[in-house]
Amino acid sequence: MAVRGLGSAATKYGIGYVGSALIGHERMTGMLAIPYRRPAGGEHGVATVRYRCIRDECVKDEQGEYLSPTRKERHEGHGKYQSLPGDHPRLYNTPALIVPSPHIALSEGEFDTQASELAGVPCVATQGTSAWRAHFDPAFAGYEIVFIIADDDEAGMKAADKRATEMPNGKVINLGGGHDINSFIHTYGADEYRKRLGL
């Protein structure tokens, strides 16, 4: 998390590490645990947990250094993320939706959301380009602007353009240079990110 510039996010968002898994969840051992928290908190305050691979061979270079967000990880034979069996797509960081703001950003991943929030721009995320569901739409109706942050690739642009056709307040933002939010902020800083959004 620290190499991504997200060191303080671990505590804020309750990021954990699966050191020893419960029965039936053994395959999650050694992964990051990312809770999807509900705004109300309480006994049922975590809607689900997603897991992220952080195996050394996937996230470190040949010298044993963690790859920065500007360098591509190598997840061969498995996905970068793992959801619980039977879970369905959800929005990440829904507490941001109840904080008054004229704008909100919409990203494709949890780390991008955390980077945006740490940069002072409220943000929620989908679990990738194909995870949008129609029942998410009403949550964004009250904003003056929804910054739809597209990953700078074909799938990311296609998904962002589709969202924009369905959101009258949506504005597609392509950060360019192959960047997502986390890698852009890591490279250029939070001020430049806000400037790209016109804030």
PDB file of C-alpha atoms in Angstrom:
ATOM      1  CA  MET A   1       0.000   0.000   0.000  1.00  0.00           C
ATOM      2  CA  ALA A   2       2.793   2.424   0.892  1.00  0.00           C
ATOM      3  CA  VAL A   3       4.533   2.077  -2.492  1.00  0.00           C
ATOM      4  CA  ARG A   4       1.243   3.100  -4.114  1.00  0.00           C
ATOM      5  CA  GLY A   5       1.038   6.205  -1.925  1.00  0.00           C
ATOM      6  CA  LEU A   6      -1.897   4.642  -0.061  1.00  0.00           C
ATOM      7  CA  GLY A   7      -0.287   3.972   3.311  1.00  0.00           C
ATOM      8  CA  SER A   8      -2.935   5.870   5.283  1.00  0.00           C
ATOM      9  CA  ALA A   9      -5.734   4.169   3.334  1.00  0.00           C
ATOM     10  CA  ALA A  10      -5.120   0.820   5.001  1.00  0.00           C
ATOM     11  CA  THR A  11      -6.467   2.080   8.320  1.00  0.00           C
ATOM     12  CA  LYS A  12      -9.128   4.394   6.896  1.00  0.00           C
ATOM     13  CA  TYR A  13     -10.664   1.661   4.712  1.00  0.00           C
ATOM     14  CA  GLY A  14     -10.035  -1.290   7.008  1.00  0.00           C
ATOM     15  CA  ILE A  15      -7.671  -3.112   4.639  1.00  0.00           C
ATOM     16  CA  GLY A  16      -6.432  -6.344   6.155  1.00  0.00           C
ATOM     17  CA  TYR A  17      -4.209  -9.306   5.417  1.00  0.00           C
ATOM     18  CA  VAL A  18      -5.343 -12.925   5.493  1.00  0.00           C
ATOM     19  CA  GLY A  19      -2.687 -14.596   7.620  1.00  0.00           C
ATOM     20  CA  SER A  20      -4.751 -17.607   8.533  1.00  0.00           C
ATOM     21  CA  ALA A  21      -8.074 -18.185   6.785  1.00  0.00           C
ATOM     22  CA  LEU A  22     -11.323 -19.608   8.066  1.00  0.00           C
ATOM     23  CA  ILE A  23     -12.314 -23.068   6.870  1.00  0.00           C
ATOM     24  CA  GLY A  24     -13.495 -22.819   3.282  1.00  0.00           C
ATOM     25  CA  HIS A  25     -11.513 -19.643   2.643  1.00  0.00           C
ATOM     26  CA  GLU A  26      -8.016 -21.140   2.610  1.00  0.00           C
ATOM     27  CA  ARG A  27      -7.354 -19.971  -0.960  1.00  0.00           C
ATOM     28  CA  MET A  28      -7.491 -16.369   0.322  1.00  0.00           C
ATOM     29  CA  THR A  29      -4.460 -16.924   2.587  1.00  0.00           C
ATOM     30  CA  GLY A  30      -1.720 -14.401   1.861  1.00  0.00           C
ATOM     31  CA  MET A  31      -4.062 -11.932   0.135  1.00  0.00           C
ATOM     32  CA  LEU A  32      -5.184  -8.429   1.042  1.00  0.00           C
ATOM     33  CA  ALA A  33      -8.758  -8.280   2.361  1.00  0.00           C
ATOM     34  CA  ILE A  34     -10.738  -5.244   1.171  1.00  0.00           C
ATOM     35  CA  PRO A  35     -14.035  -4.753   3.056  1.00  0.00           C
ATOM     36  CA  TYR A  36     -17.008  -3.204   1.291  1.00  0.00           C
ATOM     37  CA  ARG A  37     -18.403  -1.119   4.132  1.00  0.00           C
ATOM     38  CA  ARG A  38     -21.981   0.091   4.371  1.00  0.00           C
ATOM     39  CA  PRO A  39     -22.558   3.737   5.389  1.00  0.00           C
ATOM     40  CA  ALA A  40     -24.638   2.834   8.456  1.00  0.00           C
ATOM     41  CA  GLY A  41     -21.960   0.594   9.970  1.00  0.00           C
ATOM     42  CA  GLY A  42     -23.176  -1.589  12.812  1.00  0.00           C
ATOM     43  CA  GLU A  43     -23.348  -5.356  13.052  1.00  0.00           C
ATOM     44  CA  HIS A  44     -23.925  -5.735   9.300  1.00  0.00           C
ATOM     45  CA  GLY A  45     -21.606  -2.873   8.352  1.00  0.00           C
ATOM     46  CA  VAL A  46     -19.543  -4.958   5.911  1.00  0.00           C
ATOM     47  CA  ALA A  47     -21.503  -5.977   2.812  1.00  0.00           C
ATOM     48  CA  THR A  48     -18.754  -8.205   1.437  1.00  0.00           C
ATOM     49  CA  VAL A  49     -14.985  -8.604   1.249  1.00  0.00           C
ATOM     50  CA  ARG A  50     -12.879  -8.792  -1.902  1.00  0.00           C
ATOM     51  CA  TYR A  51      -9.379 -10.170  -1.911  1.00  0.00           C
ATOM     52  CA  ARG A  52      -6.319  -8.981  -3.837  1.00  0.00           C
ATOM     53  CA  CYS A  53      -3.297 -11.037  -4.761  1.00  0.00           C
ATOM     54  CA  ILE A  54      -0.010  -9.712  -3.364  1.00  0.00           C
ATOM     55  CA  ARG A  55       2.213 -12.739  -4.036  1.00  0.00           C
ATOM     56  CA  ASP A  56       5.850 -11.708  -4.360  1.00  0.00           C
ATOM     57  CA  GLU A  57       6.139 -13.173  -7.871  1.00  0.00           C
ATOM     58  CA  CYS A  58       3.139 -11.071  -8.955  1.00  0.00           C
ATOM     59  CA  VAL A  59       3.825  -7.690  -7.348  1.00  0.00           C
ATOM     60  CA  LYS A  60       7.631  -7.464  -7.038  1.00  0.00           C
ATOM     61  CA  ASP A  61      10.326  -6.960  -9.650  1.00  0.00           C
ATOM     62  CA  GLU A  62      13.463  -9.071 -10.176  1.00  0.00           C
ATOM     63  CA  GLN A  63      15.289  -7.154  -7.414  1.00  0.00           C
ATOM     64  CA  GLY A  64      12.517  -7.918  -4.914  1.00  0.00           C
ATOM     65  CA  GLU A  65      11.146  -4.360  -4.900  1.00  0.00           C
ATOM     66  CA  TYR A  66       7.388  -3.759  -4.961  1.00  0.00           C
ATOM     67  CA  LEU A  67       6.150  -2.531  -8.310  1.00  0.00           C
ATOM     68  CA  SER A  68       4.848   1.032  -8.265  1.00  0.00           C
ATOM     69  CA  PRO A  69       1.369   1.688  -9.707  1.00  0.00           C
ATOM     70  CA  THR A  70       3.013   2.850 -12.936  1.00  0.00           C
ATOM     71  CA  ARG A  71       4.441  -0.646 -13.564  1.00  0.00           C
ATOM     72  CA  LYS A  72       2.365  -3.633 -14.665  1.00  0.00           C
ATOM     73  CA  GLU A  73       1.965  -6.505 -12.233  1.00  0.00           C
ATOM     74  CA  ARG A  74       2.252 -10.116 -13.444  1.00  0.00           C
ATOM     75  CA  HIS A  75      -0.718 -12.236 -12.345  1.00  0.00           C
ATOM     76  CA  GLU A  76      -0.306 -15.381 -14.420  1.00  0.00           C
ATOM     77  CA  GLY A  77      -2.816 -18.216 -14.158  1.00  0.00           C
ATOM     78  CA  HIS A  78      -5.048 -16.325 -11.718  1.00  0.00           C
ATOM     79  CA  GLY A  79      -6.890 -13.034 -11.410  1.00  0.00           C
ATOM     80  CA  LYS A  80      -5.640 -10.053  -9.489  1.00  0.00           C
ATOM     81  CA  TYR A  81      -8.874  -9.980  -7.460  1.00  0.00           C
ATOM     82  CA  GLN A  82     -11.046 -12.705  -5.961  1.00  0.00           C
ATOM     83  CA  SER A  83     -14.632 -12.291  -4.794  1.00  0.00           C
ATOM     84  CA  LEU A  84     -16.490 -14.556  -2.417  1.00  0.00           C
ATOM     85  CA  PRO A  85     -18.326 -17.423  -4.149  1.00  0.00           C
ATOM     86  CA  GLY A  86     -21.805 -16.351  -5.221  1.00  0.00           C
ATOM     87  CA  ASP A  87     -21.196 -12.674  -4.519  1.00  0.00           C
ATOM     88  CA  HIS A  88     -22.534 -10.159  -7.020  1.00  0.00           C
ATOM     89  CA  PRO A  89     -21.098  -6.844  -8.281  1.00  0.00           C
ATOM     90  CA  ARG A  90     -21.310  -3.979  -5.823  1.00  0.00           C
ATOM     91  CA  LEU A  91     -20.166  -0.395  -5.567  1.00  0.00           C
ATOM     92  CA  TYR A  92     -17.101   0.183  -3.411  1.00  0.00           C
ATOM     93  CA  ASN A  93     -16.904   3.038  -0.882  1.00  0.00           C
ATOM     94  CA  THR A  94     -20.654   3.732  -0.707  1.00  0.00           C
ATOM     95  CA  PRO A  95     -20.142   5.933   2.403  1.00  0.00           C
ATOM     96  CA  ALA A  96     -18.938   8.615  -0.062  1.00  0.00           C
ATOM     97  CA  LEU A  97     -22.470   8.748  -1.486  1.00  0.00           C
ATOM     98  CA  ILE A  98     -23.945  10.212   1.705  1.00  0.00           C
ATOM     99  CA  VAL A  99     -21.398  13.021   2.130  1.00  0.00           C
ATOM    100  CA  PRO A 100     -22.778  16.251   0.614  1.00  0.00           C
ATOM    101  CA  SER A 101     -20.788  17.231  -2.486  1.00  0.00           C
ATOM    102  CA  PRO A 102     -21.616  18.755  -5.887  1.00  0.00           C
ATOM    103  CA  HIS A 103     -19.422  16.139  -7.562  1.00  0.00           C
ATOM    104  CA  ILE A 104     -18.182  12.590  -7.215  1.00  0.00           C
ATOM    105  CA  ALA A 105     -15.728  10.449  -9.179  1.00  0.00           C
ATOM    106  CA  LEU A 106     -16.491   6.962 -10.453  1.00  0.00           C
ATOM    107  CA  SER A 107     -13.518   4.634 -10.917  1.00  0.00           C
ATOM    108  CA  GLU A 108     -12.859   1.004 -11.848  1.00  0.00           C
ATOM    109  CA  GLY A 109     -11.096  -0.198  -8.718  1.00  0.00           C
ATOM    110  CA  GLU A 110     -10.689   0.008  -4.989  1.00  0.00           C
ATOM    111  CA  PHE A 111      -7.131   1.411  -4.996  1.00  0.00           C
ATOM    112  CA  ASP A 112      -8.143   4.117  -7.480  1.00  0.00           C
ATOM    113  CA  THR A 113     -11.028   5.079  -5.218  1.00  0.00           C
ATOM    114  CA  GLN A 114      -8.739   5.309  -2.204  1.00  0.00           C
ATOM    115  CA  ALA A 115      -6.221   7.426  -4.145  1.00  0.00           C
ATOM    116  CA  SER A 116      -8.969   9.817  -5.278  1.00  0.00           C
ATOM    117  CA  GLU A 117     -10.379  10.140  -1.763  1.00  0.00           C
ATOM    118  CA  LEU A 118      -6.902  10.805  -0.308  1.00  0.00           C
ATOM    119  CA  ALA A 119      -6.526  13.516  -2.979  1.00  0.00           C
ATOM    120  CA  GLY A 120      -9.710  15.181  -1.720  1.00  0.00           C
ATOM    121  CA  VAL A 121     -12.084  14.019  -4.468  1.00  0.00           C
ATOM    122  CA  PRO A 122     -14.979  11.823  -3.278  1.00  0.00           C
ATOM    123  CA  CYS A 123     -15.074   8.581  -5.242  1.00  0.00           C
ATOM    124  CA  VAL A 124     -16.808   5.226  -5.562  1.00  0.00           C
ATOM    125  CA  ALA A 125     -15.831   2.293  -7.746  1.00  0.00           C
ATOM    126  CA  THR A 126     -17.158  -0.612  -9.710  1.00  0.00           C
ATOM    127  CA  GLN A 127     -15.376  -3.964  -9.713  1.00  0.00           C
ATOM    128  CA  GLY A 128     -14.198  -3.517 -13.308  1.00  0.00           C
ATOM    129  CA  THR A 129     -15.683  -2.497 -16.648  1.00  0.00           C
ATOM    130  CA  SER A 130     -18.379  -5.184 -16.787  1.00  0.00           C
ATOM    131  CA  ALA A 131     -19.629  -4.837 -13.209  1.00  0.00           C
ATOM    132  CA  TRP A 132     -22.095  -1.962 -13.674  1.00  0.00           C
ATOM    133  CA  ARG A 133     -25.716  -2.715 -12.782  1.00  0.00           C
ATOM    134  CA  ALA A 134     -28.765  -0.583 -13.647  1.00  0.00           C
ATOM    135  CA  HIS A 135     -29.761  -0.274  -9.978  1.00  0.00           C
ATOM    136  CA  PHE A 136     -26.555   1.751  -9.359  1.00  0.00           C
ATOM    137  CA  ASP A 137     -27.875   4.648 -11.502  1.00  0.00           C
ATOM    138  CA  PRO A 138     -30.109   6.401  -8.909  1.00  0.00           C
ATOM    139  CA  ALA A 139     -27.199   6.811  -6.488  1.00  0.00           C
ATOM    140  CA  PHE A 140     -25.608   9.336  -8.877  1.00  0.00           C
ATOM    141  CA  ALA A 141     -28.706  11.330  -9.858  1.00  0.00           C
ATOM    142  CA  GLY A 142     -28.247  14.220  -7.407  1.00  0.00           C
ATOM    143  CA  TYR A 143     -24.713  15.288  -8.364  1.00  0.00           C
ATOM    144  CA  GLU A 144     -23.932  18.245 -10.607  1.00  0.00           C
ATOM    145  CA  ILE A 145     -21.036  16.239 -12.092  1.00  0.00           C
ATOM    146  CA  VAL A 146     -20.073  12.587 -11.994  1.00  0.00           C
ATOM    147  CA  PHE A 147     -16.448  12.328 -13.126  1.00  0.00           C
ATOM    148  CA  ILE A 148     -16.329   8.987 -14.916  1.00  0.00           C
ATOM    149  CA  ILE A 149     -12.618   8.226 -14.736  1.00  0.00           C
ATOM    150  CA  ALA A 150     -11.708   5.899 -17.587  1.00  0.00           C
ATOM    151  CA  ASP A 151      -8.713   3.625 -17.406  1.00  0.00           C
ATOM    152  CA  ASP A 152      -6.613   4.610 -20.416  1.00  0.00           C
ATOM    153  CA  ASP A 153      -7.310   1.477 -22.468  1.00  0.00           C
ATOM    154  CA  GLU A 154      -9.961   0.384 -24.967  1.00  0.00           C
ATOM    155  CA  ALA A 155     -12.135  -1.456 -22.423  1.00  0.00           C
ATOM    156  CA  GLY A 156     -11.955   1.455 -19.968  1.00  0.00           C
ATOM    157  CA  MET A 157     -12.921   4.075 -22.564  1.00  0.00           C
ATOM    158  CA  LYS A 158     -15.759   1.945 -23.923  1.00  0.00           C
ATOM    159  CA  ALA A 159     -17.217   1.405 -20.450  1.00  0.00           C
ATOM    160  CA  ALA A 160     -16.859   5.099 -19.530  1.00  0.00           C
ATOM    161  CA  ASP A 161     -18.555   6.231 -22.731  1.00  0.00           C
ATOM    162  CA  LYS A 162     -21.425   3.818 -22.074  1.00  0.00           C
ATOM    163  CA  ARG A 163     -21.852   5.191 -18.533  1.00  0.00           C
ATOM    164  CA  ALA A 164     -21.881   8.744 -19.875  1.00  0.00           C
ATOM    165  CA  THR A 165     -24.711   7.977 -22.318  1.00  0.00           C
ATOM    166  CA  GLU A 166     -26.811   6.831 -19.344  1.00  0.00           C
ATOM    167  CA  MET A 167     -25.850   9.633 -16.945  1.00  0.00           C
ATOM    168  CA  PRO A 168     -26.878  13.141 -17.960  1.00  0.00           C
ATOM    169  CA  ASN A 169     -24.473  14.520 -15.319  1.00  0.00           C
ATOM    170  CA  GLY A 170     -21.594  12.213 -16.327  1.00  0.00           C
ATOM    171  CA  LYS A 171     -18.326  13.586 -17.687  1.00  0.00           C
ATOM    172  CA  VAL A 172     -15.736  11.157 -19.054  1.00  0.00           C
ATOM    173  CA  ILE A 173     -12.186  11.899 -17.904  1.00  0.00           C
ATOM    174  CA  ASN A 174      -9.276  10.113 -19.560  1.00  0.00           C
ATOM    175  CA  LEU A 175      -6.118  10.813 -17.579  1.00  0.00           C
ATOM    176  CA  GLY A 176      -3.976   9.685 -20.551  1.00  0.00           C
ATOM    177  CA  GLY A 177      -0.555   8.092 -20.636  1.00  0.00           C
ATOM    178  CA  GLY A 178      -1.934   4.663 -19.738  1.00  0.00           C
ATOM    179  CA  HIS A 179      -2.860   5.962 -16.269  1.00  0.00           C
ATOM    180  CA  ASP A 180      -5.600   5.077 -13.866  1.00  0.00           C
ATOM    181  CA  ILE A 181      -6.225   7.357 -10.865  1.00  0.00           C
ATOM    182  CA  ASN A 182      -3.655   5.729  -8.583  1.00  0.00           C
ATOM    183  CA  SER A 183      -0.824   5.750 -11.130  1.00  0.00           C
ATOM    184  CA  PHE A 184      -1.650   9.318 -12.247  1.00  0.00           C
ATOM    185  CA  ILE A 185      -1.554  10.681  -8.689  1.00  0.00           C
ATOM    186  CA  HIS A 186       1.578   8.647  -7.954  1.00  0.00           C
ATOM    187  CA  THR A 187       3.265  10.244 -10.989  1.00  0.00           C
ATOM    188  CA  TYR A 188       1.911  13.815 -10.988  1.00  0.00           C
ATOM    189  CA  GLY A 189       0.417  14.406  -7.543  1.00  0.00           C
ATOM    190  CA  ALA A 190      -2.989  15.127  -6.041  1.00  0.00           C
ATOM    191  CA  ASP A 191      -3.058  18.780  -7.122  1.00  0.00           C
ATOM    192  CA  GLU A 192      -2.583  17.829 -10.774  1.00  0.00           C
ATOM    193  CA  TYR A 193      -5.340  15.215 -10.489  1.00  0.00           C
ATOM    194  CA  ARG A 194      -7.791  17.784  -9.129  1.00  0.00           C
ATOM    195  CA  LYS A 195      -6.715  20.217 -11.833  1.00  0.00           C
ATOM    196  CA  ARG A 196      -7.469  17.612 -14.535  1.00  0.00           C
ATOM    197  CA  LEU A 197     -10.995  17.406 -13.150  1.00  0.00           C
ATOM    198  CA  GLY A 198     -11.332  21.200 -13.171  1.00  0.00           C
ATOM    199  CA  LEU A 199     -11.482  21.436  -9.372  1.00  0.00           C
TER     200      LEU A 199
END
